[in-house]
């Protein structure tokens, strides 16, 4: 699949350089001129203002984008027959996902991200085959190296609340015996001790572009003891933690019922709320909780398209930013047009959060700061990246600004505004990650994406699982009934954690 054309350029010229897209006000815009950026050994060596070479005149240069939450599906959920639905009803449909080579799946996912201007992704791993998790992680690690994007891999710790939040026997009771047997044995659960041991094995696949994180899937999907052990291990090792948090209304209701002193307070007593933690969604966080997250340095990934497609709601991105929370934007593999277009995702996040006042609740500069700097920090911690300055990692996006502004006349608008208002992945002229150019003219250079996609689709077609659609439908109906009756708020939650190995 390797196209092998990726190379390490010595420099790049641009007609406009947004060295710090989040810098406030007109000062940043006034300081935006053209020039040349030089690279050496994967870092930015110099930023030289001046007249760009003719080839660079139409380019806008800025730090490359961060995808703060994703799963690296490769094959879209729509492609394998899972229609968008409320999260809890959507999940049973994920059993339709064909098992294919994890390397190929991740290769396609990461190459698409690269074509969208993304240099770094938080990869929340969905296990296809619990017995092959180590091999899956190895495939993802190889794919990150081959495409050339930075990937933080969240190793899934899932040991609580299979199928529904709360007492699943109450769900099983409503099913026919044959259906009951089908959902009785949760396949992907593993005991905590085994997950820690797997972490140690997977750590062997780390390389400069691939790092490993603890991935408690979510508070409702990880035992309290597991969350506590991860908080402790993270403090000890410095490894980051990534988990879903309060994505849906049902999750909030479950959390309020099961943690009367507050779920966030509970996580805080464990020491889990720290600058090493990033959470995805946070749609149902409450205003007072933003302050606590900000105080503890926790990052939140806002996934607007996913929240719309799975009817989760809208995360209050502007309120989070105003409270000082470190925010990122994530595609979650569920972009609005199912096209993995990060610039369109940023536009959606911006428009959904600008509010209805005379002054916008969030500015284009603030959204680009999230896209480039704080989103990156949510995945990697502070690695000196997210801006174009000497010494920073050479992660740079060149946008075809001439194409984006082909019809503009008279006094030009702030380029950050135009980029957010119009930008799309077709405008990605060049993407440089760690000094290596991996995208040119909106096409991935490091791997042959069309060939990889064709191979993935062919592999998936011959691996379509033998699922009973009628049974999935009956399960979804039972799940809807379960939540509809408020059973997730009842406190009898049996221990369904997997036994020790
Ligand atoms: Zn997710």
GROMACS .gro file of C-alpha atoms and ligand atoms in nm:
model
  502
    1UNK     CA    1   0.000   0.000   0.000
    2UNK     CA    2   0.302   0.224   0.023
    3UNK     CA    3   0.318   0.493  -0.239
    4UNK     CA    4   0.661   0.575  -0.102
    5UNK     CA    5   0.660   0.930  -0.228
    6UNK     CA    6   0.668   1.100   0.112
    7UNK     CA    7   0.981   1.304   0.163
    8UNK     CA    8   1.122   1.552   0.412
    9UNK     CA    9   1.130   1.900   0.259
   10UNK     CA   10   1.386   2.153   0.380
   11UNK     CA   11   1.140   2.439   0.380
   12UNK     CA   12   0.798   2.558   0.272
   13UNK     CA   13   0.687   2.902   0.156
   14UNK     CA   14   0.352   3.062   0.218
   15UNK     CA   15   0.177   3.388   0.134
   16UNK     CA   16   0.020   3.390   0.481
   17UNK     CA   17   0.160   3.237   0.799
   18UNK     CA   18  -0.063   3.183   1.101
   19UNK     CA   19   0.209   3.096   1.347
   20UNK     CA   20  -0.033   3.112   1.639
   21UNK     CA   21  -0.387   3.089   1.503
   22UNK     CA   22  -0.534   3.138   1.850
   23UNK     CA   23  -0.352   3.462   1.925
   24UNK     CA   24  -0.612   3.719   2.014
   25UNK     CA   25  -0.740   4.011   1.817
   26UNK     CA   26  -0.623   4.222   1.533
   27UNK     CA   27  -0.259   4.209   1.642
   28UNK     CA   28  -0.233   3.849   1.527
   29UNK     CA   29  -0.393   3.931   1.193
   30UNK     CA   30  -0.167   4.232   1.140
   31UNK     CA   31   0.134   4.011   1.210
   32UNK     CA   32   0.021   3.763   0.949
   33UNK     CA   33   0.246   3.792   0.651
   34UNK     CA   34   0.419   3.563   0.410
   35UNK     CA   35   0.752   3.396   0.437
   36UNK     CA   36   0.944   3.072   0.461
   37UNK     CA   37   0.948   2.803   0.728
   38UNK     CA   38   1.261   2.590   0.751
   39UNK     CA   39   1.277   2.240   0.894
   40UNK     CA   40   1.556   2.032   1.045
   41UNK     CA   41   1.537   1.691   1.206
   42UNK     CA   42   1.161   1.686   1.237
   43UNK     CA   43   1.141   2.029   1.395
   44UNK     CA   44   1.091   2.384   1.282
   45UNK     CA   45   1.435   2.542   1.245
   46UNK     CA   46   1.333   2.895   1.148
   47UNK     CA   47   1.037   3.116   1.056
   48UNK     CA   48   1.158   3.377   0.809
   49UNK     CA   49   0.922   3.658   0.709
   50UNK     CA   50   0.953   3.775   0.352
   51UNK     CA   51   0.828   3.732   0.000
   52UNK     CA   52   0.738   3.370  -0.074
   53UNK     CA   53   0.847   3.193  -0.388
   54UNK     CA   54   0.579   3.202  -0.663
   55UNK     CA   55   0.463   2.848  -0.578
   56UNK     CA   56   0.397   2.944  -0.218
   57UNK     CA   57   0.209   3.270  -0.273
   58UNK     CA   58  -0.136   3.110  -0.260
   59UNK     CA   59  -0.070   2.902   0.051
   60UNK     CA   60  -0.185   2.968   0.407
   61UNK     CA   61   0.045   2.797   0.658
   62UNK     CA   62  -0.071   2.701   1.006
   63UNK     CA   63  -0.002   2.431   1.265
   64UNK     CA   64  -0.156   2.099   1.156
   65UNK     CA   65  -0.489   1.993   1.310
   66UNK     CA   66  -0.556   1.758   1.603
   67UNK     CA   67  -0.834   1.497   1.609
   68UNK     CA   68  -0.904   1.476   1.980
   69UNK     CA   69  -1.122   1.163   1.972
   70UNK     CA   70  -1.161   0.885   1.720
   71UNK     CA   71  -1.184   0.509   1.691
   72UNK     CA   72  -1.005   0.451   1.360
   73UNK     CA   73  -1.300   0.259   1.213
   74UNK     CA   74  -1.160   0.255   0.861
   75UNK     CA   75  -1.485   0.101   0.738
   76UNK     CA   76  -1.764   0.349   0.813
   77UNK     CA   77  -2.044   0.239   1.045
   78UNK     CA   78  -2.290   0.330   0.769
   79UNK     CA   79  -2.100   0.108   0.528
   80UNK     CA   80  -2.141  -0.199   0.748
   81UNK     CA   81  -2.508  -0.137   0.812
   82UNK     CA   82  -2.528   0.046   1.145
   83UNK     CA   83  -2.773   0.332   1.098
   84UNK     CA   84  -2.722   0.634   1.323
   85UNK     CA   85  -2.941   0.613   1.630
   86UNK     CA   86  -2.938   0.704   1.998
   87UNK     CA   87  -2.603   0.569   2.126
   88UNK     CA   88  -2.758   0.296   2.342
   89UNK     CA   89  -2.968   0.167   2.051
   90UNK     CA   90  -2.684   0.208   1.800
   91UNK     CA   91  -2.438  -0.010   1.990
   92UNK     CA   92  -2.612  -0.345   1.923
   93UNK     CA   93  -2.576  -0.271   1.551
   94UNK     CA   94  -2.197  -0.257   1.587
   95UNK     CA   95  -2.200  -0.638   1.590
   96UNK     CA   96  -2.242  -0.601   1.212
   97UNK     CA   97  -1.882  -0.475   1.184
   98UNK     CA   98  -1.679  -0.726   0.979
   99UNK     CA   99  -1.351  -0.843   1.131
  100UNK     CA  100  -1.071  -0.734   0.902
  101UNK     CA  101  -0.696  -0.686   0.928
  102UNK     CA  102  -0.652  -0.420   1.202
  103UNK     CA  103  -0.352  -0.275   1.017
  104UNK     CA  104  -0.552  -0.218   0.699
  105UNK     CA  105  -0.841  -0.068   0.893
  106UNK     CA  106  -0.616   0.176   1.078
  107UNK     CA  107  -0.416   0.254   0.764
  108UNK     CA  108  -0.729   0.371   0.584
  109UNK     CA  109  -0.852   0.566   0.886
  110UNK     CA  110  -0.522   0.746   0.941
  111UNK     CA  111  -0.461   0.820   0.573
  112UNK     CA  112  -0.808   0.977   0.551
  113UNK     CA  113  -0.730   1.185   0.858
  114UNK     CA  114  -0.403   1.299   0.702
  115UNK     CA  115  -0.587   1.406   0.386
  116UNK     CA  116  -0.804   1.614   0.615
  117UNK     CA  117  -0.506   1.806   0.760
  118UNK     CA  118  -0.479   1.604   1.083
  119UNK     CA  119  -0.132   1.539   1.225
  120UNK     CA  120  -0.233   1.376   1.553
  121UNK     CA  121  -0.524   1.158   1.664
  122UNK     CA  122  -0.650   1.024   1.991
  123UNK     CA  123  -0.729   0.665   1.896
  124UNK     CA  124  -0.979   0.513   2.136
  125UNK     CA  125  -0.943   0.151   2.036
  126UNK     CA  126  -1.251  -0.063   1.970
  127UNK     CA  127  -1.150  -0.425   1.999
  128UNK     CA  128  -1.262  -0.648   1.712
  129UNK     CA  129  -1.132  -0.967   1.869
  130UNK     CA  130  -1.056  -0.963   2.240
  131UNK     CA  131  -0.813  -1.252   2.205
  132UNK     CA  132  -0.613  -1.065   1.942
  133UNK     CA  133  -0.591  -0.725   2.110
  134UNK     CA  134  -0.212  -0.720   2.118
  135UNK     CA  135  -0.195  -0.794   1.746
  136UNK     CA  136  -0.458  -0.526   1.683
  137UNK     CA  137  -0.248  -0.271   1.871
  138UNK     CA  138   0.058  -0.375   1.673
  139UNK     CA  139  -0.136  -0.317   1.351
  140UNK     CA  140  -0.246   0.029   1.464
  141UNK     CA  141   0.113   0.113   1.563
  142UNK     CA  142   0.243   0.007   1.220
  143UNK     CA  143  -0.030   0.203   1.042
  144UNK     CA  144   0.061   0.520   1.236
  145UNK     CA  145   0.424   0.479   1.130
  146UNK     CA  146   0.342   0.403   0.766
  147UNK     CA  147   0.096   0.691   0.721
  148UNK     CA  148   0.318   0.915   0.933
  149UNK     CA  149   0.063   1.065   1.174
  150UNK     CA  150   0.095   1.080   1.551
  151UNK     CA  151  -0.140   0.844   1.732
  152UNK     CA  152  -0.213   0.805   2.102
  153UNK     CA  153  -0.366   0.461   2.152
  154UNK     CA  154  -0.615   0.422   2.438
  155UNK     CA  155  -0.609   0.060   2.550
  156UNK     CA  156  -0.970  -0.032   2.634
  157UNK     CA  157  -1.052  -0.122   2.995
  158UNK     CA  158  -1.412  -0.247   2.979
  159UNK     CA  159  -1.536  -0.445   3.279
  160UNK     CA  160  -1.875  -0.305   3.382
  161UNK     CA  161  -2.233  -0.276   3.257
  162UNK     CA  162  -2.241  -0.489   2.945
  163UNK     CA  163  -2.541  -0.408   2.723
  164UNK     CA  164  -2.715  -0.157   2.955
  165UNK     CA  165  -2.623   0.070   3.245
  166UNK     CA  166  -2.746  -0.100   3.560
  167UNK     CA  167  -2.896  -0.440   3.627
  168UNK     CA  168  -2.890  -0.625   3.296
  169UNK     CA  169  -3.090  -0.918   3.435
  170UNK     CA  170  -3.386  -0.681   3.414
  171UNK     CA  171  -3.316  -0.646   3.044
  172UNK     CA  172  -3.260  -1.016   2.991
  173UNK     CA  173  -3.591  -1.092   3.162
  174UNK     CA  174  -3.775  -0.912   2.883
  175UNK     CA  175  -3.612  -1.116   2.606
  176UNK     CA  176  -3.706  -1.451   2.453
  177UNK     CA  177  -3.477  -1.733   2.582
  178UNK     CA  178  -3.287  -1.760   2.250
  179UNK     CA  179  -3.221  -1.386   2.243
  180UNK     CA  180  -3.127  -1.395   2.610
  181UNK     CA  181  -2.853  -1.650   2.546
  182UNK     CA  182  -2.721  -1.431   2.264
  183UNK     CA  183  -2.668  -1.124   2.484
  184UNK     CA  184  -2.580  -1.315   2.801
  185UNK     CA  185  -2.207  -1.349   2.737
  186UNK     CA  186  -2.036  -1.012   2.684
  187UNK     CA  187  -1.745  -1.090   2.456
  188UNK     CA  188  -1.515  -0.791   2.494
  189UNK     CA  189  -1.492  -0.772   2.872
  190UNK     CA  190  -1.158  -0.852   3.032
  191UNK     CA  191  -1.054  -0.843   3.397
  192UNK     CA  192  -0.851  -0.541   3.504
  193UNK     CA  193  -0.536  -0.738   3.587
  194UNK     CA  194  -0.531  -0.885   3.238
  195UNK     CA  195  -0.573  -0.537   3.087
  196UNK     CA  196  -0.275  -0.406   3.282
  197UNK     CA  197  -0.069  -0.703   3.162
  198UNK     CA  198  -0.177  -0.635   2.802
  199UNK     CA  199  -0.071  -0.270   2.845
  200UNK     CA  200   0.281  -0.391   2.924
  201UNK     CA  201   0.286  -0.601   2.607
  202UNK     CA  202   0.148  -0.324   2.387
  203UNK     CA  203   0.405  -0.077   2.523
  204UNK     CA  204   0.660  -0.263   2.310
  205UNK     CA  205   0.496  -0.113   1.998
  206UNK     CA  206   0.554   0.248   2.103
  207UNK     CA  207   0.762   0.461   1.865
  208UNK     CA  208   0.803   0.835   1.815
  209UNK     CA  209   0.461   0.859   1.648
  210UNK     CA  210   0.276   0.604   1.863
  211UNK     CA  211   0.213   0.633   2.237
  212UNK     CA  212   0.003   0.425   2.472
  213UNK     CA  213  -0.265   0.547   2.713
  214UNK     CA  214  -0.496   0.390   2.969
  215UNK     CA  215  -0.845   0.375   2.821
  216UNK     CA  216  -1.116   0.318   3.083
  217UNK     CA  217  -1.395   0.318   2.825
  218UNK     CA  218  -1.626   0.532   3.043
  219UNK     CA  219  -1.728   0.550   3.410
  220UNK     CA  220  -2.036   0.338   3.338
  221UNK     CA  221  -1.819   0.083   3.158
  222UNK     CA  222  -1.531   0.055   3.407
  223UNK     CA  223  -1.549  -0.069   3.766
  224UNK     CA  224  -1.470   0.183   4.040
  225UNK     CA  225  -1.169  -0.028   4.136
  226UNK     CA  226  -1.046  -0.015   3.776
  227UNK     CA  227  -1.081   0.364   3.763
  228UNK     CA  228  -0.892   0.390   4.092
  229UNK     CA  229  -0.613   0.160   3.976
  230UNK     CA  230  -0.576   0.355   3.651
  231UNK     CA  231  -0.562   0.687   3.837
  232UNK     CA  232  -0.284   0.546   4.052
  233UNK     CA  233  -0.094   0.390   3.762
  234UNK     CA  234  -0.118   0.710   3.559
  235UNK     CA  235   0.020   0.917   3.847
  236UNK     CA  236   0.303   0.669   3.883
  237UNK     CA  237   0.399   0.626   3.518
  238UNK     CA  238   0.292   0.962   3.375
  239UNK     CA  239   0.093   0.780   3.105
  240UNK     CA  240  -0.213   0.963   2.984
  241UNK     CA  241  -0.573   0.846   3.028
  242UNK     CA  242  -0.856   0.878   2.776
  243UNK     CA  243  -1.221   0.792   2.837
  244UNK     CA  244  -1.574   0.874   2.727
  245UNK     CA  245  -1.765   1.087   2.976
  246UNK     CA  246  -2.132   1.183   3.001
  247UNK     CA  247  -2.209   1.142   2.635
  248UNK     CA  248  -2.584   1.080   2.664
  249UNK     CA  249  -2.873   1.177   2.883
  250UNK     CA  250  -2.908   0.814   3.002
  251UNK     CA  251  -2.545   0.817   3.117
  252UNK     CA  252  -2.604   1.136   3.316
  253UNK     CA  253  -2.915   0.988   3.478
  254UNK     CA  254  -2.727   0.668   3.564
  255UNK     CA  255  -2.437   0.868   3.710
  256UNK     CA  256  -2.665   1.091   3.917
  257UNK     CA  257  -2.843   0.788   4.060
  258UNK     CA  258  -2.527   0.589   4.135
  259UNK     CA  259  -2.303   0.872   4.261
  260UNK     CA  260  -2.526   1.092   4.479
  261UNK     CA  261  -2.224   1.307   4.575
  262UNK     CA  262  -2.152   1.362   4.207
  263UNK     CA  263  -1.968   1.144   3.957
  264UNK     CA  264  -1.707   1.415   3.897
  265UNK     CA  265  -1.641   1.448   4.270
  266UNK     CA  266  -1.600   1.072   4.290
  267UNK     CA  267  -1.351   1.068   4.001
  268UNK     CA  268  -1.171   1.355   4.172
  269UNK     CA  269  -1.136   1.163   4.500
  270UNK     CA  270  -0.971   0.884   4.298
  271UNK     CA  271  -0.719   1.134   4.163
  272UNK     CA  272  -0.837   1.063   3.808
  273UNK     CA  273  -0.903   1.430   3.724
  274UNK     CA  274  -0.559   1.552   3.625
  275UNK     CA  275  -0.381   1.717   3.330
  276UNK     CA  276  -0.311   1.361   3.209
  277UNK     CA  277  -0.682   1.291   3.158
  278UNK     CA  278  -0.875   1.368   2.841
  279UNK     CA  279  -1.244   1.285   2.810
  280UNK     CA  280  -1.464   1.258   2.505
  281UNK     CA  281  -1.805   1.422   2.460
  282UNK     CA  282  -1.895   1.578   2.798
  283UNK     CA  283  -2.231   1.671   2.646
  284UNK     CA  284  -2.405   1.630   2.982
  285UNK     CA  285  -2.146   1.802   3.199
  286UNK     CA  286  -2.299   2.083   3.406
  287UNK     CA  287  -2.171   2.442   3.430
  288UNK     CA  288  -2.015   2.399   3.778
  289UNK     CA  289  -1.831   2.094   3.650
  290UNK     CA  290  -1.648   2.288   3.379
  291UNK     CA  291  -1.469   2.484   3.652
  292UNK     CA  292  -1.359   2.165   3.826
  293UNK     CA  293  -1.232   2.021   3.498
  294UNK     CA  294  -1.044   2.345   3.429
  295UNK     CA  295  -0.895   2.353   3.778
  296UNK     CA  296  -0.769   1.997   3.746
  297UNK     CA  297  -0.638   2.054   3.392
  298UNK     CA  298  -0.864   1.787   3.236
  299UNK     CA  299  -0.915   1.806   2.858
  300UNK     CA  300  -1.251   1.760   2.683
  301UNK     CA  301  -1.294   1.651   2.322
  302UNK     CA  302  -1.604   1.807   2.164
  303UNK     CA  303  -1.745   1.577   1.893
  304UNK     CA  304  -2.026   1.779   1.736
  305UNK     CA  305  -2.109   1.556   1.438
  306UNK     CA  306  -2.111   1.242   1.647
  307UNK     CA  307  -2.331   1.410   1.905
  308UNK     CA  308  -2.579   1.505   1.633
  309UNK     CA  309  -2.573   1.168   1.458
  310UNK     CA  310  -2.620   0.969   1.780
  311UNK     CA  311  -2.869   1.221   1.922
  312UNK     CA  312  -2.650   1.287   2.225
  313UNK     CA  313  -2.707   1.662   2.223
  314UNK     CA  314  -2.465   1.954   2.197
  315UNK     CA  315  -2.152   1.996   2.409
  316UNK     CA  316  -2.123   2.352   2.541
  317UNK     CA  317  -1.787   2.421   2.380
  318UNK     CA  318  -1.794   2.798   2.426
  319UNK     CA  319  -1.880   2.763   2.796
  320UNK     CA  320  -1.597   2.512   2.841
  321UNK     CA  321  -1.345   2.740   2.671
  322UNK     CA  322  -1.469   3.036   2.875
  323UNK     CA  323  -1.426   2.834   3.195
  324UNK     CA  324  -1.066   2.760   3.099
  325UNK     CA  325  -1.110   2.393   3.009
  326UNK     CA  326  -0.848   2.256   2.769
  327UNK     CA  327  -1.072   2.168   2.472
  328UNK     CA  328  -1.016   1.968   2.153
  329UNK     CA  329  -1.239   1.875   1.861
  330UNK     CA  330  -1.284   1.511   1.758
  331UNK     CA  331  -1.435   1.341   1.456
  332UNK     CA  332  -1.522   1.023   1.649
  333UNK     CA  333  -1.540   0.846   1.311
  334UNK     CA  334  -1.885   0.998   1.264
  335UNK     CA  335  -1.844   1.325   1.075
  336UNK     CA  336  -2.163   1.493   0.960
  337UNK     CA  337  -2.119   1.400   0.593
  338UNK     CA  338  -1.942   1.073   0.680
  339UNK     CA  339  -1.638   1.208   0.497
  340UNK     CA  340  -1.384   1.256   0.783
  341UNK     CA  341  -1.344   1.624   0.694
  342UNK     CA  342  -1.184   1.798   0.992
  343UNK     CA  343  -1.220   2.151   0.855
  344UNK     CA  344  -1.594   2.097   0.811
  345UNK     CA  345  -1.607   1.955   1.165
  346UNK     CA  346  -1.444   2.272   1.296
  347UNK     CA  347  -1.697   2.480   1.105
  348UNK     CA  348  -1.981   2.284   1.264
  349UNK     CA  349  -1.835   2.321   1.614
  350UNK     CA  350  -1.792   2.695   1.557
  351UNK     CA  351  -2.142   2.756   1.417
  352UNK     CA  352  -2.313   2.542   1.681
  353UNK     CA  353  -2.138   2.729   1.960
  354UNK     CA  354  -2.134   3.090   1.845
  355UNK     CA  355  -2.457   3.150   2.036
  356UNK     CA  356  -2.742   3.392   1.963
  357UNK     CA  357  -2.604   3.713   2.108
  358UNK     CA  358  -2.477   4.027   1.942
  359UNK     CA  359  -2.124   3.921   2.033
  360UNK     CA  360  -2.019   3.570   1.930
  361UNK     CA  361  -1.978   3.324   2.217
  362UNK     CA  362  -1.672   3.183   2.045
  363UNK     CA  363  -1.443   3.339   1.783
  364UNK     CA  364  -1.266   3.178   1.486
  365UNK     CA  365  -0.934   3.239   1.662
  366UNK     CA  366  -1.057   3.045   1.966
  367UNK     CA  367  -1.180   2.758   1.748
  368UNK     CA  368  -0.847   2.738   1.565
  369UNK     CA  369  -0.665   2.747   1.898
  370UNK     CA  370  -0.868   2.439   1.993
  371UNK     CA  371  -0.801   2.276   1.656
  372UNK     CA  372  -0.425   2.332   1.659
  373UNK     CA  373  -0.297   2.385   2.011
  374UNK     CA  374  -0.525   2.277   2.296
  375UNK     CA  375  -0.661   1.980   2.100
  376UNK     CA  376  -0.307   1.860   2.043
  377UNK     CA  377  -0.228   1.907   2.410
  378UNK     CA  378  -0.533   1.695   2.500
  379UNK     CA  379  -0.371   1.404   2.311
  380UNK     CA  380   0.001   1.445   2.372
  381UNK     CA  381   0.031   1.676   2.671
  382UNK     CA  382   0.248   1.981   2.618
  383UNK     CA  383   0.507   1.868   2.361
  384UNK     CA  384   0.592   2.219   2.243
  385UNK     CA  385   0.367   2.176   1.939
  386UNK     CA  386   0.059   2.359   1.819
  387UNK     CA  387   0.240   2.668   1.692
  388UNK     CA  388   0.490   2.749   1.421
  389UNK     CA  389   0.802   2.857   1.606
  390UNK     CA  390   1.165   2.749   1.605
  391UNK     CA  391   1.207   2.429   1.804
  392UNK     CA  392   0.843   2.320   1.771
  393UNK     CA  393   0.765   1.985   1.608
  394UNK     CA  394   0.744   2.029   1.229
  395UNK     CA  395   0.369   1.960   1.203
  396UNK     CA  396   0.232   2.201   0.947
  397UNK     CA  397  -0.077   2.234   0.731
  398UNK     CA  398  -0.062   2.432   0.407
  399UNK     CA  399  -0.406   2.537   0.285
  400UNK     CA  400  -0.474   2.629  -0.077
  401UNK     CA  401  -0.590   2.977   0.020
  402UNK     CA  402  -0.594   3.096  -0.340
  403UNK     CA  403  -0.862   2.836  -0.418
  404UNK     CA  404  -1.050   2.912  -0.098
  405UNK     CA  405  -1.065   3.286  -0.179
  406UNK     CA  406  -1.092   3.263  -0.560
  407UNK     CA  407  -1.388   3.502  -0.573
  408UNK     CA  408  -1.293   3.744  -0.295
  409UNK     CA  409  -1.276   4.112  -0.389
  410UNK     CA  410  -1.190   4.430  -0.200
  411UNK     CA  411  -1.072   4.427   0.159
  412UNK     CA  412  -1.013   4.071   0.268
  413UNK     CA  413  -1.161   3.917   0.579
  414UNK     CA  414  -0.946   3.772   0.857
  415UNK     CA  415  -0.801   3.451   0.705
  416UNK     CA  416  -0.898   3.256   1.015
  417UNK     CA  417  -1.260   3.349   0.959
  418UNK     CA  418  -1.243   3.253   0.591
  419UNK     CA  419  -1.069   2.926   0.670
  420UNK     CA  420  -1.340   2.825   0.917
  421UNK     CA  421  -1.624   2.955   0.703
  422UNK     CA  422  -1.516   2.779   0.382
  423UNK     CA  423  -1.231   2.538   0.440
  424UNK     CA  424  -1.267   2.172   0.349
  425UNK     CA  425  -1.027   1.885   0.297
  426UNK     CA  426  -1.007   1.957  -0.074
  427UNK     CA  427  -0.812   2.269   0.028
  428UNK     CA  428  -0.539   2.068   0.202
  429UNK     CA  429  -0.245   2.152  -0.023
  430UNK     CA  430   0.031   1.998   0.189
  431UNK     CA  431   0.058   1.827   0.526
  432UNK     CA  432   0.392   1.792   0.698
  433UNK     CA  433   0.420   1.579   1.012
  434UNK     CA  434   0.746   1.543   1.207
  435UNK     CA  435   0.915   1.705   0.908
  436UNK     CA  436   0.784   1.452   0.656
  437UNK     CA  437   0.545   1.561   0.383
  438UNK     CA  438   0.263   1.305   0.384
  439UNK     CA  439  -0.009   1.486   0.185
  440UNK     CA  440   0.020   1.687  -0.137
  441UNK     CA  441  -0.278   1.836  -0.325
  442UNK     CA  442  -0.529   1.664  -0.096
  443UNK     CA  443  -0.381   1.317  -0.167
  444UNK     CA  444  -0.189   1.103   0.080
  445UNK     CA  445   0.168   1.045  -0.038
  446UNK     CA  446   0.287   0.802   0.227
  447UNK     CA  447   0.035   0.529   0.143
  448UNK     CA  448  -0.182   0.455  -0.159
  449UNK     CA  449  -0.519   0.532   0.001
  450UNK     CA  450  -0.742   0.430  -0.294
  451UNK     CA  451  -0.568   0.090  -0.308
  452UNK     CA  452  -0.591   0.047   0.070
  453UNK     CA  453  -0.961   0.141   0.064
  454UNK     CA  454  -1.030  -0.107  -0.214
  455UNK     CA  455  -0.850  -0.382  -0.022
  456UNK     CA  456  -1.039  -0.296   0.297
  457UNK     CA  457  -1.378  -0.302   0.126
  458UNK     CA  458  -1.299  -0.633  -0.046
  459UNK     CA  459  -1.181  -0.787   0.282
  460UNK     CA  460  -1.491  -0.658   0.460
  461UNK     CA  461  -1.725  -0.796   0.192
  462UNK     CA  462  -1.585  -1.144   0.242
  463UNK     CA  463  -1.602  -1.114   0.622
  464UNK     CA  464  -1.957  -0.990   0.672
  465UNK     CA  465  -2.060  -1.150   1.001
  466UNK     CA  466  -2.358  -1.379   1.015
  467UNK     CA  467  -2.583  -1.160   1.227
  468UNK     CA  468  -2.955  -1.197   1.283
  469UNK     CA  469  -3.102  -0.855   1.205
  470UNK     CA  470  -3.432  -0.952   1.364
  471UNK     CA  471  -3.255  -1.036   1.687
  472UNK     CA  472  -3.067  -0.704   1.686
  473UNK     CA  473  -3.397  -0.526   1.634
  474UNK     CA  474  -3.559  -0.712   1.926
  475UNK     CA  475  -3.261  -0.630   2.148
  476UNK     CA  476  -3.283  -0.262   2.052
  477UNK     CA  477  -3.651  -0.263   2.138
  478UNK     CA  478  -3.577  -0.421   2.476
  479UNK     CA  479  -3.300  -0.169   2.543
  480UNK     CA  480  -3.537   0.116   2.458
  481UNK     CA  481  -3.790  -0.031   2.699
  482UNK     CA  482  -3.528  -0.068   2.970
  483UNK     CA  483  -3.423   0.298   2.960
  484UNK     CA  484  -3.777   0.413   2.893
  485UNK     CA  485  -3.880   0.263   3.229
  486UNK     CA  486  -3.587   0.429   3.406
  487UNK     CA  487  -3.433   0.094   3.507
  488UNK     CA  488  -3.083   0.244   3.470
  489UNK     CA  489  -3.159   0.467   3.770
  490UNK     CA  490  -3.238   0.176   4.003
  491UNK     CA  491  -2.956   0.101   4.239
  492UNK     CA  492  -2.939  -0.277   4.231
  493UNK     CA  493  -2.638  -0.322   4.006
  494UNK     CA  494  -2.505  -0.676   4.031
  495UNK     CA  495  -2.137  -0.745   3.994
  496UNK     CA  496  -2.107  -0.848   3.631
  497UNK     CA  497  -1.736  -0.786   3.614
  498UNK     CA  498  -1.538  -1.061   3.448
  499UNK     CA  499  -1.368  -1.297   3.688
  500UNK     CA  500  -0.993  -1.293   3.736
  501UNK     CA  501  -0.786  -1.492   3.490
  502LIG    ZN1  502  -1.611   0.761   2.087
   0.00000   0.00000   0.00000
